[in-house]
Amino acid sequence: MNKNSEELWTLNNLPLTEMMGNYDPNFEGLDQSLMIDSSSAHVYLKNIIPSDHLYNSTNYSYRTGSSTKTRGTINRFLDFFNKTTLGKKVESIVDVGGNDLTLDKFLKPHAKNCYVIDPVCSKDDGKSIEDIHVIGRKIEEVNLKDIDPNTITCRHTIEHIENPKEFISQLFDQCADDCTYVFEIPDFDCLVESMRFDAVFHQHLHYFSLDTLSNLITECGGEVIDHEYNFQGSCGGALFIAFQKTNRKIHPIFINIEDRKDYLEKKISHFQTHMNELSDQIEEIPKPIYGYGAGLMLATYAYHLKTDFSFMETILDDDPDKHGIGYINLPVKISHPSKVDIPDNSSYIITSLENIRPIYNRLQEFLPRRILAPFIS
């Protein structure tokens, strides 16, 4: 922990998210704290869980292509990518954190060579899949000079990296000076605005805003050349940012640390109050009760509601591949609506906070008696 940091939020026994499988009542959470650096205002997690515990192939469930919402946001990212690389001859693209190669299959037509670097791809390390060169290792274990890329993409990855300053410095040190970097991150300002504090979880070590990420890029010797927001992105909203290495003197963005800290503490308090109110409503909602949306963040949502959702009949989800599976740390099963005899006038709790609006609309087809959903605005 940085000695110049202060604690914003204590999260004792915070459960692991994105863990699908058979319920294990002994699968415990881990203590966590949300911190703020008192010199830069950067927000991050105090405790770093070993990556082999967070991302082992047995438990970790997130894959880019499996998320309908993520597939949609890729088009937004590609629009930003095309704008920021317009007129540039792209010889080699490296996608850091390419996961299941979903993005890379769209990037491949833009370059002569396309590489993906991600330890999730370890079983395919050294292979070429659909003309995409797979490096199934951590970025720290790769020398980019051997590839010589002139474009780096990185979607929803830097927040997972233990030392983002070393990561950006590695990119600048090992890539050509004219290399363009196009990133997408879950934006912390969007998370706070939308009250998505359930999306503070163990896998996301860092919580960047435009100001704090821009200042980090500047500190490493780069400058931001463009940015856009996607307010429909995951975890409350996403930030697209493009940058390059520079020799120019760039002044950092001023951030009033005390004002920032006070603002965040107030928003966290409002979130906790809202969760307590929603928990009280759950106590009174008429039965039978169904969840809708098998969200990967369900464990942290349950944590803040102080429930395990065991009172629900099942969690309904329109993805047929999820029928019959469950969560390792929650005693609930997932069912496809076509497989369940759902009585009219049942009550529903929206259980995927990434998809509140479409789920709310979908639930009208079931003649609901009550629908509980936070943060609709």
XYZ file of C-alpha atoms in Angstrom:
377
model
C 0.000 0.000 0.000
C 1.210 3.516 -0.818
C 2.052 5.296 2.448
C 0.394 8.425 1.022
C -2.957 6.702 0.583
C -6.187 6.860 2.558
C -8.976 4.312 2.850
C -12.287 5.211 1.214
C -14.242 2.025 1.901
C -13.742 -1.139 3.933
C -15.089 -4.301 2.271
C -14.580 -7.202 4.659
C -15.074 -10.680 3.218
C -15.882 -9.329 -0.243
C -16.889 -12.272 -2.453
C -15.215 -13.202 -5.711
C -17.247 -12.463 -8.818
C -17.479 -14.143 -12.238
C -17.381 -17.540 -10.534
C -19.834 -19.950 -12.132
C -20.260 -23.601 -11.190
C -21.618 -25.791 -8.415
C -22.417 -24.034 -5.159
C -19.769 -24.449 -2.464
C -20.827 -23.061 0.952
C -17.159 -23.047 2.014
C -16.077 -20.780 -0.864
C -15.203 -17.693 1.164
C -14.664 -14.079 0.241
C -11.554 -12.028 0.920
C -11.042 -8.790 2.830
C -10.641 -5.723 0.648
C -10.372 -1.928 0.887
C -10.864 0.826 -1.674
C -8.035 3.342 -1.412
C -7.270 6.817 -2.757
C -3.742 8.076 -3.352
C -3.465 11.408 -1.554
C -0.975 12.801 -4.077
C -2.606 11.772 -7.384
C -6.259 10.984 -6.451
C -5.883 7.592 -8.135
C -8.314 5.031 -6.693
C -7.264 1.401 -6.326
C -7.655 -1.745 -4.224
C -5.473 -2.273 -1.178
C -5.192 -6.060 -1.407
C -4.025 -7.847 -4.543
C -5.324 -11.396 -4.912
C -2.925 -13.758 -6.754
C -3.874 -13.928 -10.433
C -3.867 -17.731 -10.476
C -6.630 -17.608 -7.845
C -8.685 -14.982 -9.677
C -8.307 -16.238 -13.236
C -7.992 -20.009 -13.038
C -9.723 -21.770 -15.915
C -12.017 -23.768 -13.616
C -13.775 -20.813 -11.976
C -13.224 -17.645 -13.992
C -16.117 -17.318 -16.431
C -15.767 -14.052 -18.332
C -15.124 -14.326 -22.062
C -15.548 -11.354 -24.405
C -17.602 -13.195 -27.011
C -20.028 -14.586 -24.433
C -21.363 -11.146 -23.552
C -23.989 -9.679 -25.883
C -23.469 -6.218 -24.417
C -19.691 -6.415 -24.849
C -20.029 -7.489 -28.468
C -22.119 -4.368 -29.035
C -19.586 -2.047 -27.421
C -16.824 -3.471 -29.623
C -18.405 -1.629 -32.560
C -18.126 1.622 -30.590
C -14.481 0.868 -29.841
C -13.769 0.077 -33.493
C -15.292 3.418 -34.537
C -12.939 5.181 -32.124
C -10.010 3.032 -33.276
C -10.675 3.894 -36.931
C -10.915 7.597 -36.130
C -7.654 7.726 -34.182
C -5.673 5.647 -36.697
C -7.182 7.247 -39.810
C -4.593 7.574 -42.568
C -1.995 5.574 -40.665
C -0.490 2.489 -42.273
C -0.911 -0.211 -39.635
C 1.754 -2.869 -40.059
C 1.401 -4.775 -36.772
C -1.319 -4.583 -34.124
C -0.822 -6.011 -30.659
C -3.968 -6.482 -28.566
C -3.034 -6.705 -24.883
C -5.629 -8.712 -22.973
C -7.364 -10.138 -26.045
C -9.198 -12.826 -24.066
C -10.991 -15.081 -26.588
C -9.817 -13.142 -29.717
C -13.248 -11.580 -30.336
C -11.826 -8.083 -30.876
C -8.818 -9.366 -32.811
C -10.982 -10.965 -35.472
C -12.299 -7.462 -36.216
C -8.843 -5.879 -36.016
C -7.146 -8.403 -38.310
C -8.282 -6.750 -41.597
C -6.659 -3.493 -40.450
C -3.069 -4.782 -40.339
C -0.567 -7.081 -41.989
C 0.101 -8.815 -38.657
C -2.138 -9.152 -35.607
C -1.020 -10.433 -32.200
C -2.891 -11.069 -28.976
C -1.176 -11.208 -25.585
C -3.166 -12.704 -22.719
C -2.362 -15.409 -20.118
C -5.975 -16.606 -20.480
C -4.780 -17.952 -23.875
C -1.942 -19.994 -22.342
C -3.102 -23.267 -23.919
C -2.771 -21.637 -27.365
C 0.588 -19.951 -26.726
C 2.620 -19.890 -29.934
C -0.281 -20.870 -32.167
C -1.803 -18.949 -35.058
C -5.620 -18.895 -34.986
C -7.358 -17.383 -38.019
C -4.067 -15.579 -38.824
C -3.909 -14.110 -35.320
C -0.624 -14.829 -33.516
C -1.373 -15.921 -29.949
C 1.006 -15.198 -27.066
C -0.509 -16.814 -24.005
C 1.612 -15.016 -21.414
C 1.510 -11.911 -19.254
C 2.583 -8.698 -20.978
C 5.470 -8.404 -18.486
C 6.903 -11.644 -19.893
C 6.896 -10.416 -23.512
C 9.500 -8.240 -25.260
C 7.527 -6.133 -27.723
C 10.728 -5.222 -29.582
C 10.548 -8.712 -31.105
C 7.184 -7.791 -32.661
C 7.771 -4.094 -33.387
C 4.089 -3.056 -33.403
C 2.996 0.382 -34.519
C -0.458 0.075 -32.916
C -1.398 -1.271 -29.473
C -4.992 -1.921 -28.413
C -6.015 -2.700 -24.872
C -9.664 -3.120 -23.864
C -10.588 -3.524 -20.201
C -7.150 -4.781 -19.226
C -5.052 -2.056 -17.583
C -7.361 -2.068 -14.553
C -6.338 -5.706 -13.971
C -2.576 -5.054 -14.105
C -0.794 -4.762 -10.771
C 1.514 -1.905 -11.768
C -0.026 0.166 -14.596
C 2.827 2.692 -14.556
C 5.344 -0.057 -15.306
C 2.997 -1.373 -18.012
C 2.762 1.952 -19.875
C 6.506 2.530 -19.424
C 7.163 -0.914 -20.935
C 5.049 -0.020 -23.949
C 6.901 3.273 -24.474
C 10.303 1.631 -23.977
C 9.717 -1.352 -26.276
C 7.633 0.195 -29.079
C 8.517 2.741 -31.749
C 8.076 6.408 -30.884
C 5.239 6.757 -33.412
C 3.255 3.808 -32.038
C -0.405 4.661 -31.342
C -2.123 3.276 -28.228
C -5.907 2.864 -28.215
C -7.363 1.818 -24.860
C -10.803 1.242 -23.370
C -11.319 1.214 -19.623
C -14.299 1.069 -17.266
C -14.476 4.730 -16.260
C -14.588 5.409 -12.533
C -16.449 8.706 -12.909
C -19.163 6.851 -14.842
C -19.259 4.134 -12.174
C -19.733 6.727 -9.437
C -22.327 8.718 -11.392
C -24.404 5.598 -12.064
C -23.967 4.283 -8.481
C -22.485 1.009 -9.738
C -20.361 0.377 -6.653
C -21.190 -3.310 -6.972
C -18.569 -3.127 -9.763
C -15.804 -2.567 -7.215
C -14.460 -6.095 -7.139
C -11.243 -8.066 -6.692
C -10.326 -8.408 -10.382
C -10.310 -4.643 -10.976
C -7.243 -3.453 -9.079
C -7.435 0.125 -10.413
C -10.270 2.634 -10.947
C -9.191 5.238 -13.499
C -10.922 8.418 -14.583
C -9.923 10.534 -17.578
C -7.915 12.859 -15.327
C -6.006 10.198 -13.403
C -5.237 8.074 -16.463
C -4.174 11.149 -18.466
C -1.827 12.152 -15.652
C -0.350 8.657 -15.540
C 0.247 8.725 -19.298
C 1.894 12.148 -18.939
C 4.077 10.900 -16.080
C 5.312 8.051 -18.280
C 6.226 10.417 -21.127
C 3.103 10.348 -23.284
C 0.223 12.602 -24.251
C -3.472 11.972 -24.857
C -4.502 12.615 -28.475
C -8.232 11.815 -28.232
C -10.909 10.410 -25.945
C -14.618 9.552 -25.931
C -17.104 8.170 -23.430
C -19.480 5.270 -23.912
C -22.052 5.853 -21.205
C -23.727 2.546 -22.098
C -20.500 0.622 -21.428
C -19.900 -1.890 -18.663
C -19.544 -1.041 -14.956
C -21.542 2.153 -15.416
C -19.743 3.419 -18.518
C -16.477 3.220 -20.422
C -13.756 5.598 -21.574
C -11.974 5.300 -24.918
C -8.571 6.982 -24.882
C -5.825 7.229 -27.495
C -2.293 8.394 -26.747
C 1.296 8.448 -28.005
C 4.789 8.921 -26.658
C 5.947 12.543 -26.785
C 8.956 14.759 -26.207
C 6.731 17.735 -25.417
C 6.332 19.029 -21.886
C 2.782 18.181 -20.822
C 1.435 19.711 -17.629
C -0.608 17.353 -15.434
C -4.296 17.980 -14.821
C -4.927 19.549 -11.410
C -7.145 17.481 -9.089
C -8.296 18.802 -5.708
C -7.617 15.705 -3.608
C -9.697 16.643 -0.561
C -12.727 17.591 -2.643
C -12.406 14.357 -4.595
C -12.154 12.261 -1.442
C -15.187 13.956 0.155
C -17.242 13.494 -3.016
C -16.423 9.784 -3.280
C -17.158 9.111 0.374
C -20.569 10.788 0.029
C -21.411 8.742 -3.061
C -20.392 5.505 -1.350
C -22.610 6.442 1.619
C -25.543 7.117 -0.742
C -25.001 3.733 -2.381
C -25.032 1.949 0.985
C -28.240 3.744 1.976
C -29.862 2.724 -1.299
C -28.823 -0.910 -0.828
C -30.296 -0.915 2.683
C -33.582 0.500 1.367
C -33.703 -2.072 -1.421
C -32.981 -4.834 1.091
C -35.997 -3.684 3.131
C -38.178 -3.807 0.007
C -37.030 -7.361 -0.700
C -38.343 -8.396 2.715
C -41.839 -7.292 1.690
C -42.035 -8.297 -1.984
C -44.845 -10.820 -2.692
C -43.902 -14.378 -3.611
C -43.079 -16.215 -5.818
C -39.935 -14.236 -6.593
C -37.683 -14.724 -9.611
C -34.391 -13.110 -10.481
C -33.816 -12.003 -14.069
C -30.340 -11.782 -15.581
C -27.461 -14.063 -14.602
C -25.036 -11.203 -14.013
C -21.379 -11.955 -13.364
C -21.419 -9.331 -10.572
C -24.287 -11.022 -8.726
C -22.082 -12.024 -5.778
C -21.090 -8.430 -4.976
C -24.662 -7.222 -5.529
C -25.845 -9.857 -3.029
C -23.057 -8.802 -0.648
C -24.258 -5.199 -0.549
C -27.884 -6.310 -0.161
C -26.830 -8.633 2.684
C -28.577 -11.620 1.113
C -27.686 -14.797 -0.767
C -30.826 -14.726 -2.964
C -31.791 -18.206 -1.745
C -35.414 -17.012 -1.379
C -35.784 -16.809 -5.166
C -37.314 -19.612 -7.207
C -34.502 -19.353 -9.768
C -32.607 -16.760 -11.816
C -34.027 -16.493 -15.312
C -31.709 -15.737 -18.218
C -32.341 -15.696 -21.973
C -28.985 -17.329 -22.775
C -29.790 -21.037 -23.309
C -26.174 -21.993 -22.548
C -26.611 -20.836 -18.937
C -29.598 -23.085 -18.217
C -28.898 -25.411 -15.301
C -25.658 -23.823 -14.096
C -25.182 -21.689 -11.003
C -22.729 -19.739 -8.903
C -19.965 -21.201 -6.758
C -20.674 -18.703 -3.956
C -24.476 -18.285 -4.203
C -27.123 -21.013 -3.635
C -29.164 -20.204 -6.753
C -29.597 -21.881 -10.125
C -30.028 -20.313 -13.553
C -32.940 -21.281 -15.788
C -34.035 -20.392 -19.289
C -37.582 -18.925 -19.175
C -38.826 -21.539 -21.653
C -37.859 -24.284 -19.192
C -39.831 -22.881 -16.250
C -43.564 -22.714 -15.583
C -43.735 -19.100 -14.365
C -47.055 -18.051 -12.798
C -48.620 -14.757 -13.847
C -48.317 -11.995 -11.280
C -44.974 -13.237 -9.972
C -42.461 -10.765 -8.559
C -39.042 -10.127 -10.083
C -35.697 -8.762 -8.973
C -33.372 -7.593 -11.747
C -30.131 -9.416 -11.008
C -27.918 -8.163 -13.846
C -27.136 -4.523 -13.210
C -25.352 -4.306 -16.572
C -28.684 -4.779 -18.341
C -31.321 -3.117 -16.176
C -33.217 -1.288 -18.920
C -33.566 -4.143 -21.453
C -34.458 -6.590 -18.671
C -37.075 -4.207 -17.303
C -38.667 -4.049 -20.750
C -38.441 -7.824 -21.171
C -40.209 -8.425 -17.863
C -43.365 -6.715 -19.081
C -44.025 -9.872 -21.128
C -44.430 -11.896 -17.904
C -47.256 -9.812 -16.387
C -45.197 -9.002 -13.294
C -46.792 -8.111 -9.994
C -43.689 -6.282 -8.750
C -40.275 -5.499 -10.218
C -37.387 -4.417 -7.997
C -34.528 -2.686 -9.798
C -31.978 -0.162 -8.530
C -30.646 2.924 -10.278
C -33.138 3.197 -13.185
C -32.745 6.744 -14.479
